[in-house]
Tab-separated table of C-alpha atoms in Angstrom:
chain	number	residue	atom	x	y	z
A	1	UNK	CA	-6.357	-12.276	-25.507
A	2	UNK	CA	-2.980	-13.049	-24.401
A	3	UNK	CA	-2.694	-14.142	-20.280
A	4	UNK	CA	-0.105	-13.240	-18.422
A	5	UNK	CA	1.795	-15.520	-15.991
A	6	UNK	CA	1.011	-13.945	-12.321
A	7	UNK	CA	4.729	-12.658	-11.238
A	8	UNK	CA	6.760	-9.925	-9.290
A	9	UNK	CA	9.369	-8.008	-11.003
A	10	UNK	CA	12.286	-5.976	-9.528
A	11	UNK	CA	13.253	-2.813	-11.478
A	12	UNK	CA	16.748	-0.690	-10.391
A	13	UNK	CA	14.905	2.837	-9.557
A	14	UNK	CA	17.553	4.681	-12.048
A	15	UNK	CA	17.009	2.995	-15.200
A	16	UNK	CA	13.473	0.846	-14.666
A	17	UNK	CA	15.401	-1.896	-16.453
A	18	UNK	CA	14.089	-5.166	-15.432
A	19	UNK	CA	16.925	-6.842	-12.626
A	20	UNK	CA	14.692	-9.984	-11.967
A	21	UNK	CA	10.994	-11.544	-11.899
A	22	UNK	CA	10.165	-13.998	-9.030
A	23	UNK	CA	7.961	-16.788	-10.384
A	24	UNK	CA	6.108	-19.013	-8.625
A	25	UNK	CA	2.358	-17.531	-7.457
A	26	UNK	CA	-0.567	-19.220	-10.114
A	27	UNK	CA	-2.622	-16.079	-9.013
A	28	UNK	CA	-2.908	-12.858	-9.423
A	29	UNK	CA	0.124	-11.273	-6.863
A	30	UNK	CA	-2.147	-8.585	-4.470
A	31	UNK	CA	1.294	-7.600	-1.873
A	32	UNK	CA	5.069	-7.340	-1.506
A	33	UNK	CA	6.956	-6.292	0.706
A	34	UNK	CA	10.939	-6.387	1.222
A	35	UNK	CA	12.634	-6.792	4.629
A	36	UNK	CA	15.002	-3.782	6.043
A	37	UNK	CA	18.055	-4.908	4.832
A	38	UNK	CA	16.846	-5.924	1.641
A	39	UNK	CA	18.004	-10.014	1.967
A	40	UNK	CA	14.549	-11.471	1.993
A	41	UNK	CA	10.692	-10.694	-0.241
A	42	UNK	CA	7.412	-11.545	0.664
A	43	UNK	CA	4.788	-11.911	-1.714
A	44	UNK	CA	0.931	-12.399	-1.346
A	45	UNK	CA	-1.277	-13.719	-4.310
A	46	UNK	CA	-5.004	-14.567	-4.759
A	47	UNK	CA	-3.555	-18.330	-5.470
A	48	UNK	CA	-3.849	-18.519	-1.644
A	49	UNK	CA	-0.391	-18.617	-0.438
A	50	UNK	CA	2.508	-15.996	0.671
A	51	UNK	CA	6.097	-16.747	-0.939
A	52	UNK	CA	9.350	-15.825	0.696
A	53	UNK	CA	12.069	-15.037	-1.527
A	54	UNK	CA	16.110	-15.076	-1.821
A	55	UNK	CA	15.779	-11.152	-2.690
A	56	UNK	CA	19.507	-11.578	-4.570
A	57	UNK	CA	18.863	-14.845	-6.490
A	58	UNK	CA	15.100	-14.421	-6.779
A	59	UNK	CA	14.848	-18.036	-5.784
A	60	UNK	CA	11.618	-18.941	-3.293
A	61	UNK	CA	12.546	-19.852	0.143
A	62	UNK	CA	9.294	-21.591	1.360
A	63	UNK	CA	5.765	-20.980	1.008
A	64	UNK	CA	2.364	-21.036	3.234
A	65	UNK	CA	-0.880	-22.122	1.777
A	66	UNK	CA	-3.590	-20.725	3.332
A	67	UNK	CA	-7.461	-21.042	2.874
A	68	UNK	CA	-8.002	-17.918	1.269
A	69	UNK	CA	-6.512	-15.304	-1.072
A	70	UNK	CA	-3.828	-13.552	0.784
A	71	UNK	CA	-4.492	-9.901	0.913
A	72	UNK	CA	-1.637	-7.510	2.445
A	73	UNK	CA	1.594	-9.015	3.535
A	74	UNK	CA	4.681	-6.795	5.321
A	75	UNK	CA	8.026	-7.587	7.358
A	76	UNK	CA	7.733	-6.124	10.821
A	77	UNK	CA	10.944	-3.324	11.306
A	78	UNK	CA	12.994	-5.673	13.000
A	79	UNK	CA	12.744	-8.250	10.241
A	80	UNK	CA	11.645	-11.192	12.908
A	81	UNK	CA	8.467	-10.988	11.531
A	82	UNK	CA	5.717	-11.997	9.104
A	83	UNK	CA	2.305	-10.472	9.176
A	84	UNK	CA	-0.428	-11.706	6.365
A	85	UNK	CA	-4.123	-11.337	6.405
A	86	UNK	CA	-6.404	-13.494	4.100
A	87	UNK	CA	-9.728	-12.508	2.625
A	88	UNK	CA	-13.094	-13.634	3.616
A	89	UNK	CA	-14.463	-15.707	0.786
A	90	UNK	CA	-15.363	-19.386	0.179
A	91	UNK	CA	-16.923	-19.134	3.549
A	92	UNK	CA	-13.588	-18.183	5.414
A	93	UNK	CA	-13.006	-15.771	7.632
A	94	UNK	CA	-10.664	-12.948	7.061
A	95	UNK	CA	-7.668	-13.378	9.030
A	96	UNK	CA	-4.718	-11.935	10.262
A	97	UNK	CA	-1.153	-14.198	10.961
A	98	UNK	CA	1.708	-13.086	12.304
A	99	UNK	CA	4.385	-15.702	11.825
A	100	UNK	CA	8.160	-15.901	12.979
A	101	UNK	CA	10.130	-14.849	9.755
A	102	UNK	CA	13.451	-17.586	10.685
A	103	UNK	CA	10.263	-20.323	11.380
A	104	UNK	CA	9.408	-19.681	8.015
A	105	UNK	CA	12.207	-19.464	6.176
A	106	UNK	CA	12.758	-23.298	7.967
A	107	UNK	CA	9.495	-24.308	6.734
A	108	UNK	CA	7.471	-23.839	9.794
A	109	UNK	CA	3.860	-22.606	8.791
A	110	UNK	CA	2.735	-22.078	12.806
A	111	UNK	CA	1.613	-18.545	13.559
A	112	UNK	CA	2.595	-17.041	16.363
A	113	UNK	CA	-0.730	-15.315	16.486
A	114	UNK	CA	-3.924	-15.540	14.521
A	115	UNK	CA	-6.452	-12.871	14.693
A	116	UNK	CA	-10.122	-14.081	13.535
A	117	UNK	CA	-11.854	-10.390	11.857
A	118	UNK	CA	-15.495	-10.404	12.652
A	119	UNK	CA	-17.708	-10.361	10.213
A	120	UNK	CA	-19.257	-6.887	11.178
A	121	UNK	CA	-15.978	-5.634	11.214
A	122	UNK	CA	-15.276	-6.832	7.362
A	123	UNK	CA	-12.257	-7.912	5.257
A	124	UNK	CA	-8.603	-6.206	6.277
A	125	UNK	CA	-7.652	-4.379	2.311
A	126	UNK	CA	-4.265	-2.646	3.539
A	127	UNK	CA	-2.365	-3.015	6.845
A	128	UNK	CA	1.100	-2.378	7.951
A	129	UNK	CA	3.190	-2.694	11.122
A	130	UNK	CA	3.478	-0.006	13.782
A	131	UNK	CA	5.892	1.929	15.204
A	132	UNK	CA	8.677	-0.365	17.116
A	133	UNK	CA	6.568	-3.231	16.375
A	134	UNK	CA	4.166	-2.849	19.139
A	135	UNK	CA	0.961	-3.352	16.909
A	136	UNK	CA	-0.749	-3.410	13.548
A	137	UNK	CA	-2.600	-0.780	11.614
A	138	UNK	CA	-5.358	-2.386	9.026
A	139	UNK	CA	-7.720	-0.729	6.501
A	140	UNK	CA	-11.536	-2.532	6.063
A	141	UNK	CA	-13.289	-2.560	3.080
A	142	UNK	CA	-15.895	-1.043	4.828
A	143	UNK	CA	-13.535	2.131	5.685
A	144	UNK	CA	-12.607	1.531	9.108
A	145	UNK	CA	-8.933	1.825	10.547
A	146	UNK	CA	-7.660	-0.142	13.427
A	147	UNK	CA	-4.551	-0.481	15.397
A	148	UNK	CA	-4.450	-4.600	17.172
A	149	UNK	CA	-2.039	-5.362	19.854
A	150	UNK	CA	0.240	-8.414	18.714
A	151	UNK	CA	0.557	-9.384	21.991
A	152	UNK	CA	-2.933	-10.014	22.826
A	153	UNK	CA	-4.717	-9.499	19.826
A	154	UNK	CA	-7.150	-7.398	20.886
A	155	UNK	CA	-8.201	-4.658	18.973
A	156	UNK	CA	-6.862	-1.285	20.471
A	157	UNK	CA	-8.581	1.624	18.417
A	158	UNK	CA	-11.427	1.889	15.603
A	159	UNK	CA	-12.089	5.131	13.700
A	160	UNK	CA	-14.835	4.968	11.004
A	161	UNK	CA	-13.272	8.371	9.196
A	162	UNK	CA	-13.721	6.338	5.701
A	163	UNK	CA	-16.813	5.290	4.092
A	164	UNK	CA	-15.812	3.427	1.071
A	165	UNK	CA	-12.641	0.627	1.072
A	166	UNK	CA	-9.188	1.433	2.399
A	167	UNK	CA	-6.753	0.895	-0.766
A	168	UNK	CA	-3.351	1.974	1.046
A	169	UNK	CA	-1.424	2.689	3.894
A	170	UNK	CA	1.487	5.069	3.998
A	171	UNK	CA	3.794	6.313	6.814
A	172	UNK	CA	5.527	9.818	6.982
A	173	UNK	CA	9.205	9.508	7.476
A	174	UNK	CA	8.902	9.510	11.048
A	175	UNK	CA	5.793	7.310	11.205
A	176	UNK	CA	4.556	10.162	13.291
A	177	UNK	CA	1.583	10.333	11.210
A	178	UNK	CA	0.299	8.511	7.738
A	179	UNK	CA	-1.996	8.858	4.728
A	180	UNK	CA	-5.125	6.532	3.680
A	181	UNK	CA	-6.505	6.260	0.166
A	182	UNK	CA	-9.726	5.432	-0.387
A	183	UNK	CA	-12.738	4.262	-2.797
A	184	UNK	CA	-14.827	7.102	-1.399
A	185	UNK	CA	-12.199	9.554	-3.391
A	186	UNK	CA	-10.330	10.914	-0.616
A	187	UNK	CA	-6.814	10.870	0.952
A	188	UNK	CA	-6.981	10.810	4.863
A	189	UNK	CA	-4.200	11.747	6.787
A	190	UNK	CA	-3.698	10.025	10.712
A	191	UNK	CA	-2.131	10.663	13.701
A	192	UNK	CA	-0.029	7.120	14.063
A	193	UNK	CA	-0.490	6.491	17.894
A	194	UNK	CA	-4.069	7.417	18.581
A	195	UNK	CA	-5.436	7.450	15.150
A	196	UNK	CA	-7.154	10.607	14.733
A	197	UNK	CA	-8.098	12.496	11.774
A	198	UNK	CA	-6.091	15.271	11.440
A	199	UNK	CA	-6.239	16.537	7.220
A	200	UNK	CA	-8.526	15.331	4.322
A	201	UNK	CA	-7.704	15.663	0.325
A	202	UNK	CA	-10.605	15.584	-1.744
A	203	UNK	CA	-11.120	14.413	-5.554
A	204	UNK	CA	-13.966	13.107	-7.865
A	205	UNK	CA	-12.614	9.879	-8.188
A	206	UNK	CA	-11.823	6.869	-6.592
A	207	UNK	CA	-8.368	6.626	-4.726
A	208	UNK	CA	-5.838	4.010	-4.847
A	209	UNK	CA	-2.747	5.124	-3.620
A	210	UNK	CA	-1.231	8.079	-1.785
A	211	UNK	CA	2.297	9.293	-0.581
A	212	UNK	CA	3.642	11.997	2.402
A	213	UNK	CA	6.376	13.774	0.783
A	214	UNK	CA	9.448	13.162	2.972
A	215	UNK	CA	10.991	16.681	2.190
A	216	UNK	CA	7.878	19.038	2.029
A	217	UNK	CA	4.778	19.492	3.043
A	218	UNK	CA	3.095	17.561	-0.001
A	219	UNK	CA	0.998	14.602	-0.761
A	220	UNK	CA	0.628	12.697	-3.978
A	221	UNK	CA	-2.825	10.782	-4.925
A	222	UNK	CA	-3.375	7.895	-7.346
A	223	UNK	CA	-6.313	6.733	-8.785
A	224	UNK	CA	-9.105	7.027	-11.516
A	225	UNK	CA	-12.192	5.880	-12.994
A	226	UNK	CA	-12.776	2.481	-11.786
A	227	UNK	CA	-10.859	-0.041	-13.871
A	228	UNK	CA	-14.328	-2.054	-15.580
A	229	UNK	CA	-15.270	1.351	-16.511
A	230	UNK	CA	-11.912	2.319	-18.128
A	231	UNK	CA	-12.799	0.787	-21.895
A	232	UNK	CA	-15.662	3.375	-21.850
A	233	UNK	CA	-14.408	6.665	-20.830
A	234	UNK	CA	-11.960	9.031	-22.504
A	235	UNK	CA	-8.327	9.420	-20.270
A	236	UNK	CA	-9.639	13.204	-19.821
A	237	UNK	CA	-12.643	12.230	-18.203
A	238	UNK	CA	-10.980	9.129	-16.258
A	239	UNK	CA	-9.196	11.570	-14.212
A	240	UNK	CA	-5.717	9.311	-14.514
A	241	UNK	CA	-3.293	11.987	-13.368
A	242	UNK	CA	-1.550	11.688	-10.053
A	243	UNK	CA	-2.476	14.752	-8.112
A	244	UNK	CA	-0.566	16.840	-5.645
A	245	UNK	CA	-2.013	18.288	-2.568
A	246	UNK	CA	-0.421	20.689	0.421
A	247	UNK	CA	-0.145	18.509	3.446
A	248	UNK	CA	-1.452	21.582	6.015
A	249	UNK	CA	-3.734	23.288	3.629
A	250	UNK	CA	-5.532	20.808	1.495
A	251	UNK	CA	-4.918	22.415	-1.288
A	252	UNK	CA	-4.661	20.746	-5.014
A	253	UNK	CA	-1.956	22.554	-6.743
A	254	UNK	CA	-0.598	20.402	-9.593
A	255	UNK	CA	-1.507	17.041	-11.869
A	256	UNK	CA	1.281	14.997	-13.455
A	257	UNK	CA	-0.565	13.219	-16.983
A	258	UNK	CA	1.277	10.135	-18.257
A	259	UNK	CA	-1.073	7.132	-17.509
A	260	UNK	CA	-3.737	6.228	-19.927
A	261	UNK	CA	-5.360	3.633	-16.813
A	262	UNK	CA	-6.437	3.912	-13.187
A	263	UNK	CA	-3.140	4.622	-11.421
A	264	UNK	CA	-3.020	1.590	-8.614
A	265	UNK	CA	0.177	2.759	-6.739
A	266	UNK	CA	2.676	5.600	-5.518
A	267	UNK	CA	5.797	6.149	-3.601
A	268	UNK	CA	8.382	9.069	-2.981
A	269	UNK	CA	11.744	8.302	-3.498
A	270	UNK	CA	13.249	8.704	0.186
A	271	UNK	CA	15.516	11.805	-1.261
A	272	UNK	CA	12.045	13.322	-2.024
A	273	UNK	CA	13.463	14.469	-5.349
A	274	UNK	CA	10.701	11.777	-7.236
A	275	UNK	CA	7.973	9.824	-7.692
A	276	UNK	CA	7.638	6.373	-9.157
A	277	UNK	CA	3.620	5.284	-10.232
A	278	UNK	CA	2.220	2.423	-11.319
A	279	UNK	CA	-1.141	2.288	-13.337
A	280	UNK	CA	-3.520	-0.559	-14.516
A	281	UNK	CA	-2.054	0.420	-18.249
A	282	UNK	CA	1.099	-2.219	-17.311
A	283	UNK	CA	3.312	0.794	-16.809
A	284	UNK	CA	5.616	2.244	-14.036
A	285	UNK	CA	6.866	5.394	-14.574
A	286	UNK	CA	9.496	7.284	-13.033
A	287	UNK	CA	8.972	10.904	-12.326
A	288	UNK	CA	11.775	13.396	-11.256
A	289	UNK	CA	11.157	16.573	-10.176
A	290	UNK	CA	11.927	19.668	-12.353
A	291	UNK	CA	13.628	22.717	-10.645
A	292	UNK	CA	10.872	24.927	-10.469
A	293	UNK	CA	8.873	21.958	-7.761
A	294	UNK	CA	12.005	22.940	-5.144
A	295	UNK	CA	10.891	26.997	-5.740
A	296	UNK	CA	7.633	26.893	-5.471
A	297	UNK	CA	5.987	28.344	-2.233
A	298	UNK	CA	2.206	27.578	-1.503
A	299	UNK	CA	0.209	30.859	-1.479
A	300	UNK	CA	-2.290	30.103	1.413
């Protein structure tokens, strides 16, 4: 068996054709995330520490060690900030930091704020910012969403809609609403400010990623057989095809085939004209749109 380095790479979105690989994480890389302006790249790995990177030279900038595998990782809006949260293992608790993004870039590790997760609330899987900044949105492994106030950090709101792990977070275009995926083999979607359940897409397997189509009123699910159980099961009955549902009707209308693995992520381009998917087979695969997608009208 051949191991693999632990690394980032950046692909151009028209070609897939490999622009750069940041190297520096000795564990497996769990998060990225790239600022608004596209200067600066955060990673999180399992080697417990978060890397910030020269986006153009692909160069590190500094690094934080922390106590325990670093989970989700994102840029607040304005680009001032870092937010990380760390798992709860090696008797640790999980964690959430939010840390000045120019402090860090000098080498200053200090959090502004550092939110302890109680152990009956368990481990933060997916989080990102809120709208303006104002608070944080995290996923538990135990399928609870919450929104904290990163001015306090208290928590503001807890819905228990889940009942399996929270895999992703996305936002709508607006961040008006988003979409959750899920272990328990749904898609959820939210309303953003008070976090209630507004649409549910169903599937017979485990979900790892889903997108809000920024053009129409579609969603996109990843996932699949669970990856240990991949070796063992034919692609058919895997259930590897990214599925698309209607946003207002819950309706499945079309797979897309192509990944012989559990898909792990998936994002609309921002022209809404195309996918791109990534899959535990080590591929990521660009999908445009044929004609016929733009015709088609949902029969309710």
């Amino acid at each position: 068996m051949i191991r693999r380095p632990p690394r980032s790479t950046l692909f151009p979105y028209t070609t897939l054709f490999r622009s750069g690989t940041l190297v520096k994480h000795t564990g497996t890389v769990w998060c990225i995330d790239v600022n608004w302006d596209t200067t600066k790249v955060i990673t999180g790995a399992a080697d417990n520490s978060i890397v910030l990177w020269d986006c153009k030279t692909g160069t590190p900038i500094s690094s934080v060690e922390t106590k325990n595998a670093v989970r989700t990782c994102g840029f607040s809006y304005s680009g001032r900030m870092v937010m990380y949260s760390t798992d709860n293992t090696m008797k640790q608790d999980c964690e959430i930091h939010i840390v000045d993004a120019n402090d860090m870039a000098s080498g200053d590790q200090e959090a502004i704020l550092r939110i302890t997760i109680d152990k009956n609330m368990s481990k933060v899987t997916s989080a990102f910012w809120g709208p303006l900044d104002k608070y944080i949105i995290t996923g538990h492994e135990n399928g609870n969403l919450m929104q904290w106030d990163i001015n306090t950090g208290k928590n503001i709101t807890c819905v228990s809609e889940h009942t399996k792990s929270i895999n992703d977070l996305q936002f709508y275009k607006d961040q008006s609403m988003f979409i959750t995926a899920s272990k328990d083999t749904t898609a959820k979607l939210f309303d953003t400010a008070t976090l209630g359940h507004l649409k549910t897409y169903t599937t017979e397997r485990p979900v790892n990623s889903a997108a809000i189509s920024p053009i129409r009123d579609h969603v996109i699910l990843g996932g699949g057989q669970e990856a240990r159980d991949v070796t063992t099961t034919s692609t058919r009955a895997g259930k590897f095809e990214a599925r698309l549902f209607h946003l207002v009707f819950e309706e499945e209308f079309a797979r897309v085939k192509g990944h012989f693995g559990p898909i792990n992520s998936v994002a609309f381009h921002p022209d809404g004209k195309s996918y791109a998917s990534g899959g535990e087979d080590g591929y990521v695969r660009l999908h445009v749109f044929d004609p016929q997608y733009f015709d088609f009208q949902f029969e309710c």
